[in-house]
Amino acid sequence: MKIGNLDLGDRPILLAPMEDVTDVSFRVLCREQGADMVYTEFIPSDGLIRDAVKAIAKMRTLEEEAPVGIQIYGHIPESMVDAARMADKAAEIAGGHGADIIDINFGCPVSKIAGRGAGSGMMREPDKMVAITKAVVEAVSKPVTVKTRLGWDEDSKIIVELAERLQDVGISALTIHGRTRCQMYRGSADWSLIGAVKANPRMKIPIIGNGDICNGPQAAQAFERYGVDGIMIGRASFGHPWIFREIKHYLRTGEQLPLLSVEERVALAKRHYALSLHYKGVPRGVYEMRRHLSCYFKGLPDFKQTRMQLVTADDPEKVYQILDYIAEHWAGSTVEADSNVYGI
């Protein structure tokens, strides 16, 4: 699968952009665990053009996580163009590697985003969505991609026609989450409409499917049944970054890897924690890892008290001691294959 001149190989598995999840430490770890491409947390266009420190910091990427997409969102055309130009020059503005692609978020369903017309709120204004996309494509040198949903609600699933229009204004790939905005994350993702977009003979750009893929067999079925060019993994990666290695092994061999032992989970949690401390320091690296750490061990019996200690400890050495205790106390244990899925 190629996005512009970026070759991601056959049947790539990508890490979805997720607010408060896909920070630099998680992106680096997921790349180490087999993700073919990663994305930043979504960045507000108005924050970038105001030179907001937090927004600029989110735009910094590293060589070790490349290829990486910088994702922006907003509903004001001029702000989106200015933000896209900044993302195009991210290496100069924020330092680091910069962007391999620029991704537009037309998929976020949360009320504070969609309610003011950004994210998947744009599904109610497809003409404006297409116009913003066209303006962004024309303003930057990097390939532009879009991530969106099937439509606003059950009665307005416009993705098949919309996909053609977005392609016609120059995007290099399209990621489709198989739900409407009104579904949020409820119910099951509808991959049949993703497949309909891919089967449309007018579509020439890569189509990436997203929604409810939690293991190798599901990924293989998505490729085979719906013909997508790539798959994006979102919530199923949270507390489970090795999902990329598991899926790719299954796609290569048709066999599932053994479940990770608690000791192996501890080793990955330590790696993740070390990356967070390295890139963010103390205390920020400590605080922002709390949302991740307990999910590594979701499903362990009699874990509540240890979990509370794990997510309240302020001293990194104490956290490492608790992780060592988990490895020792639950030695030889495994966690059921799907117990970490959607552990947010």
mmCIF file of N, CA and C in Angstrom, residues 195-260:
data_model
loop_
_atom_site.group_PDB
_atom_site.id
_atom_site.type_symbol
_atom_site.label_atom_id
_atom_site.label_comp_id
_atom_site.label_asym_id
_atom_site.label_seq_id
_atom_site.Cartn_x
_atom_site.Cartn_y
_atom_site.Cartn_z
ATOM 1 N N GLY A 195 -16.355 -1.827 2.660
ATOM 2 C CA GLY A 195 -16.132 -2.669 1.481
ATOM 3 C C GLY A 195 -16.749 -2.079 0.228
ATOM 4 N N ALA A 196 -17.899 -1.418 0.380
ATOM 5 C CA ALA A 196 -18.554 -0.807 -0.788
ATOM 6 C C ALA A 196 -17.710 0.331 -1.353
ATOM 7 N N VAL A 197 -17.073 1.086 -0.478
ATOM 8 C CA VAL A 197 -16.180 2.144 -0.951
ATOM 9 C C VAL A 197 -15.010 1.533 -1.719
ATOM 10 N N LYS A 198 -14.420 0.491 -1.139
ATOM 11 C CA LYS A 198 -13.272 -0.143 -1.794
ATOM 12 C C LYS A 198 -13.663 -0.776 -3.126
ATOM 13 N N ALA A 199 -14.877 -1.315 -3.207
ATOM 14 C CA ALA A 199 -15.323 -1.987 -4.431
ATOM 15 C C ALA A 199 -15.748 -1.019 -5.517
ATOM 16 N N ASN A 200 -15.923 0.253 -5.188
ATOM 17 C CA ASN A 200 -16.329 1.252 -6.167
ATOM 18 C C ASN A 200 -15.232 1.391 -7.229
ATOM 19 N N PRO A 201 -15.527 1.112 -8.491
ATOM 20 C CA PRO A 201 -14.478 1.148 -9.520
ATOM 21 C C PRO A 201 -13.863 2.532 -9.720
ATOM 22 N N ARG A 202 -14.515 3.575 -9.264
ATOM 23 C CA ARG A 202 -13.945 4.914 -9.386
ATOM 24 C C ARG A 202 -12.836 5.176 -8.364
ATOM 25 N N MET A 203 -12.797 4.383 -7.298
ATOM 26 C CA MET A 203 -11.820 4.642 -6.237
ATOM 27 C C MET A 203 -10.463 4.059 -6.602
ATOM 28 N N LYS A 204 -9.443 4.893 -6.576
ATOM 29 C CA LYS A 204 -8.089 4.475 -6.907
ATOM 30 C C LYS A 204 -7.124 4.605 -5.733
ATOM 31 N N ILE A 205 -7.482 5.395 -4.740
ATOM 32 C CA ILE A 205 -6.593 5.601 -3.592
ATOM 33 C C ILE A 205 -6.760 4.461 -2.589
ATOM 34 N N PRO A 206 -5.773 4.242 -1.705
ATOM 35 C CA PRO A 206 -5.909 3.203 -0.675
ATOM 36 C C PRO A 206 -7.069 3.496 0.274
ATOM 37 N N ILE A 207 -7.780 2.440 0.631
ATOM 38 C CA ILE A 207 -8.866 2.524 1.614
ATOM 39 C C ILE A 207 -8.444 1.718 2.835
ATOM 40 N N ILE A 208 -8.453 2.387 3.983
ATOM 41 C CA ILE A 208 -8.030 1.781 5.250
ATOM 42 C C ILE A 208 -9.260 1.622 6.127
ATOM 43 N N GLY A 209 -9.489 0.409 6.617
ATOM 44 C CA GLY A 209 -10.651 0.134 7.449
ATOM 45 C C GLY A 209 -10.314 0.223 8.923
ATOM 46 N N ASN A 210 -11.300 0.660 9.707
ATOM 47 C CA ASN A 210 -11.112 0.863 11.142
ATOM 48 C C ASN A 210 -12.404 0.512 11.868
ATOM 49 N N GLY A 211 -12.251 -0.225 12.978
ATOM 50 C CA GLY A 211 -13.412 -0.527 13.810
ATOM 51 C C GLY A 211 -13.523 -1.983 14.177
ATOM 52 N N ASP A 212 -13.365 -2.267 15.469
ATOM 53 C CA ASP A 212 -13.628 -3.597 16.046
ATOM 54 C C ASP A 212 -12.654 -4.693 15.637
ATOM 55 N N ILE A 213 -11.486 -4.344 15.115
ATOM 56 C CA ILE A 213 -10.495 -5.373 14.806
ATOM 57 C C ILE A 213 -9.635 -5.572 16.047
ATOM 58 N N CYS A 214 -9.700 -6.779 16.608
ATOM 59 C CA CYS A 214 -9.046 -7.058 17.886
ATOM 60 C C CYS A 214 -8.039 -8.196 17.825
ATOM 61 N N ASN A 215 -7.941 -8.889 16.694
ATOM 62 C CA ASN A 215 -7.019 -10.023 16.619
ATOM 63 C C ASN A 215 -6.719 -10.366 15.162
ATOM 64 N N GLY A 216 -5.846 -11.329 14.983
ATOM 65 C CA GLY A 216 -5.419 -11.724 13.654
ATOM 66 C C GLY A 216 -6.526 -12.257 12.762
ATOM 67 N N PRO A 217 -7.348 -13.194 13.249
ATOM 68 C CA PRO A 217 -8.416 -13.712 12.389
ATOM 69 C C PRO A 217 -9.379 -12.627 11.908
ATOM 70 N N GLN A 218 -9.702 -11.676 12.771
ATOM 71 C CA GLN A 218 -10.593 -10.594 12.346
ATOM 72 C C GLN A 218 -9.927 -9.719 11.288
ATOM 73 N N ALA A 219 -8.630 -9.457 11.469
ATOM 74 C CA ALA A 219 -7.909 -8.660 10.478
ATOM 75 C C ALA A 219 -7.858 -9.383 9.135
ATOM 76 N N ALA A 220 -7.560 -10.686 9.161
ATOM 77 C CA ALA A 220 -7.498 -11.452 7.914
ATOM 78 C C ALA A 220 -8.839 -11.444 7.202
ATOM 79 N N GLN A 221 -9.918 -11.587 7.967
ATOM 80 C CA GLN A 221 -11.256 -11.565 7.371
ATOM 81 C C GLN A 221 -11.555 -10.211 6.744
ATOM 82 N N ALA A 222 -11.131 -9.120 7.407
ATOM 83 C CA ALA A 222 -11.379 -7.783 6.864
ATOM 84 C C ALA A 222 -10.666 -7.606 5.530
ATOM 85 N N PHE A 223 -9.431 -8.065 5.448
ATOM 86 C CA PHE A 223 -8.695 -7.966 4.187
ATOM 87 C C PHE A 223 -9.355 -8.811 3.104
ATOM 88 N N GLU A 224 -9.733 -10.028 3.447
ATOM 89 C CA GLU A 224 -10.231 -10.960 2.448
ATOM 90 C C GLU A 224 -11.667 -10.639 2.018
ATOM 91 N N ARG A 225 -12.525 -10.301 2.974
ATOM 92 C CA ARG A 225 -13.940 -10.099 2.659
ATOM 93 C C ARG A 225 -14.208 -8.718 2.081
ATOM 94 N N TYR A 226 -13.510 -7.715 2.590
ATOM 95 C CA TYR A 226 -13.842 -6.338 2.210
ATOM 96 C C TYR A 226 -12.787 -5.683 1.325
ATOM 97 N N GLY A 227 -11.650 -6.342 1.123
ATOM 98 C CA GLY A 227 -10.673 -5.889 0.155
ATOM 99 C C GLY A 227 -9.905 -4.647 0.525
ATOM 100 N N VAL A 228 -9.956 -4.232 1.792
ATOM 101 C CA VAL A 228 -9.271 -2.997 2.178
ATOM 102 C C VAL A 228 -7.767 -3.125 1.950
ATOM 103 N N ASP A 229 -7.121 -1.980 1.812
ATOM 104 C CA ASP A 229 -5.676 -1.959 1.576
ATOM 105 C C ASP A 229 -4.886 -2.003 2.875
ATOM 106 N N GLY A 230 -5.469 -1.492 3.953
ATOM 107 C CA GLY A 230 -4.824 -1.489 5.254
ATOM 108 C C GLY A 230 -5.873 -1.500 6.352
ATOM 109 N N ILE A 231 -5.408 -1.732 7.564
ATOM 110 C CA ILE A 231 -6.297 -1.743 8.725
ATOM 111 C C ILE A 231 -5.705 -0.832 9.789
ATOM 112 N N MET A 232 -6.579 -0.060 10.410
ATOM 113 C CA MET A 232 -6.157 0.819 11.496
ATOM 114 C C MET A 232 -6.718 0.283 12.813
ATOM 115 N N ILE A 233 -5.839 0.189 13.808
ATOM 116 C CA ILE A 233 -6.216 -0.321 15.126
ATOM 117 C C ILE A 233 -6.269 0.844 16.104
ATOM 118 N N GLY A 234 -7.387 0.975 16.786
ATOM 119 C CA GLY A 234 -7.550 2.037 17.760
ATOM 120 C C GLY A 234 -7.611 1.513 19.174
ATOM 121 N N ARG A 235 -8.829 1.433 19.713
ATOM 122 C CA ARG A 235 -9.003 1.102 21.130
ATOM 123 C C ARG A 235 -8.415 -0.248 21.521
ATOM 124 N N ALA A 236 -8.368 -1.183 20.593
ATOM 125 C CA ALA A 236 -7.850 -2.511 20.925
ATOM 126 C C ALA A 236 -6.364 -2.515 21.231
ATOM 127 N N SER A 237 -5.674 -1.408 20.912
ATOM 128 C CA SER A 237 -4.238 -1.335 21.211
ATOM 129 C C SER A 237 -3.950 -0.819 22.611
ATOM 130 N N PHE A 238 -4.951 -0.268 23.266
ATOM 131 C CA PHE A 238 -4.737 0.381 24.558
ATOM 132 C C PHE A 238 -4.507 -0.681 25.634
ATOM 133 N N GLY A 239 -3.315 -0.663 26.244
ATOM 134 C CA GLY A 239 -2.929 -1.725 27.164
ATOM 135 C C GLY A 239 -2.547 -3.007 26.451
ATOM 136 N N HIS A 240 -2.422 -2.942 25.135
ATOM 137 C CA HIS A 240 -2.178 -4.140 24.319
ATOM 138 C C HIS A 240 -1.371 -3.759 23.077
ATOM 139 N N PRO A 241 -0.234 -3.079 23.242
ATOM 140 C CA PRO A 241 0.518 -2.610 22.067
ATOM 141 C C PRO A 241 1.093 -3.729 21.222
ATOM 142 N N TRP A 242 1.202 -4.915 21.763
ATOM 143 C CA TRP A 242 1.729 -6.043 20.989
ATOM 144 C C TRP A 242 0.693 -6.614 20.012
ATOM 145 N N ILE A 243 -0.497 -6.021 19.977
ATOM 146 C CA ILE A 243 -1.523 -6.484 19.042
ATOM 147 C C ILE A 243 -1.034 -6.414 17.601
ATOM 148 N N PHE A 244 -0.161 -5.463 17.288
ATOM 149 C CA PHE A 244 0.353 -5.344 15.921
ATOM 150 C C PHE A 244 1.218 -6.550 15.556
ATOM 151 N N ARG A 245 2.044 -6.965 16.495
ATOM 152 C CA ARG A 245 2.895 -8.142 16.265
ATOM 153 C C ARG A 245 2.024 -9.392 16.121
ATOM 154 N N GLU A 246 0.975 -9.492 16.951
ATOM 155 C CA GLU A 246 0.085 -10.656 16.885
ATOM 156 C C GLU A 246 -0.631 -10.729 15.535
ATOM 157 N N ILE A 247 -1.176 -9.601 15.088
ATOM 158 C CA ILE A 247 -1.924 -9.589 13.836
ATOM 159 C C ILE A 247 -1.013 -9.903 12.654
ATOM 160 N N LYS A 248 0.158 -9.280 12.632
ATOM 161 C CA LYS A 248 1.046 -9.497 11.494
ATOM 162 C C LYS A 248 1.558 -10.934 11.454
ATOM 163 N N HIS A 249 1.788 -11.527 12.617
ATOM 164 C CA HIS A 249 2.190 -12.937 12.652
ATOM 165 C C HIS A 249 1.076 -13.807 12.070
ATOM 166 N N TYR A 250 -0.167 -13.515 12.439
ATOM 167 C CA TYR A 250 -1.281 -14.312 11.928
ATOM 168 C C TYR A 250 -1.418 -14.141 10.415
ATOM 169 N N LEU A 251 -1.274 -12.912 9.930
ATOM 170 C CA LEU A 251 -1.392 -12.683 8.490
ATOM 171 C C LEU A 251 -0.315 -13.424 7.709
ATOM 172 N N ARG A 252 0.868 -13.561 8.312
ATOM 173 C CA ARG A 252 1.968 -14.277 7.647
ATOM 174 C C ARG A 252 1.806 -15.784 7.707
ATOM 175 N N THR A 253 1.343 -16.292 8.854
ATOM 176 C CA THR A 253 1.409 -17.736 9.109
ATOM 177 C C THR A 253 0.057 -18.422 9.228
ATOM 178 N N GLY A 254 -0.998 -17.661 9.488
ATOM 179 C CA GLY A 254 -2.296 -18.269 9.763
ATOM 180 C C GLY A 254 -2.394 -18.838 11.162
ATOM 181 N N GLU A 255 -1.406 -18.556 11.989
ATOM 182 C CA GLU A 255 -1.404 -19.064 13.370
ATOM 183 C C GLU A 255 -1.367 -17.902 14.357
ATOM 184 N N GLN A 256 -2.029 -18.091 15.501
ATOM 185 C CA GLN A 256 -2.015 -17.068 16.532
ATOM 186 C C GLN A 256 -0.856 -17.310 17.496
ATOM 187 N N LEU A 257 -0.218 -16.229 17.901
ATOM 188 C CA LEU A 257 0.857 -16.326 18.885
ATOM 189 C C LEU A 257 0.290 -16.727 20.239
ATOM 190 N N PRO A 258 1.085 -17.396 21.074
ATOM 191 C CA PRO A 258 0.627 -17.701 22.430
ATOM 192 C C PRO A 258 0.311 -16.413 23.193
ATOM 193 N N LEU A 259 -0.606 -16.514 24.130
ATOM 194 C CA LEU A 259 -0.919 -15.356 24.970
ATOM 195 C C LEU A 259 0.319 -14.930 25.748
ATOM 196 N N LEU A 260 0.479 -13.636 25.929
ATOM 197 C CA LEU A 260 1.607 -13.145 26.708
ATOM 198 C C LEU A 260 1.437 -13.508 28.188
#
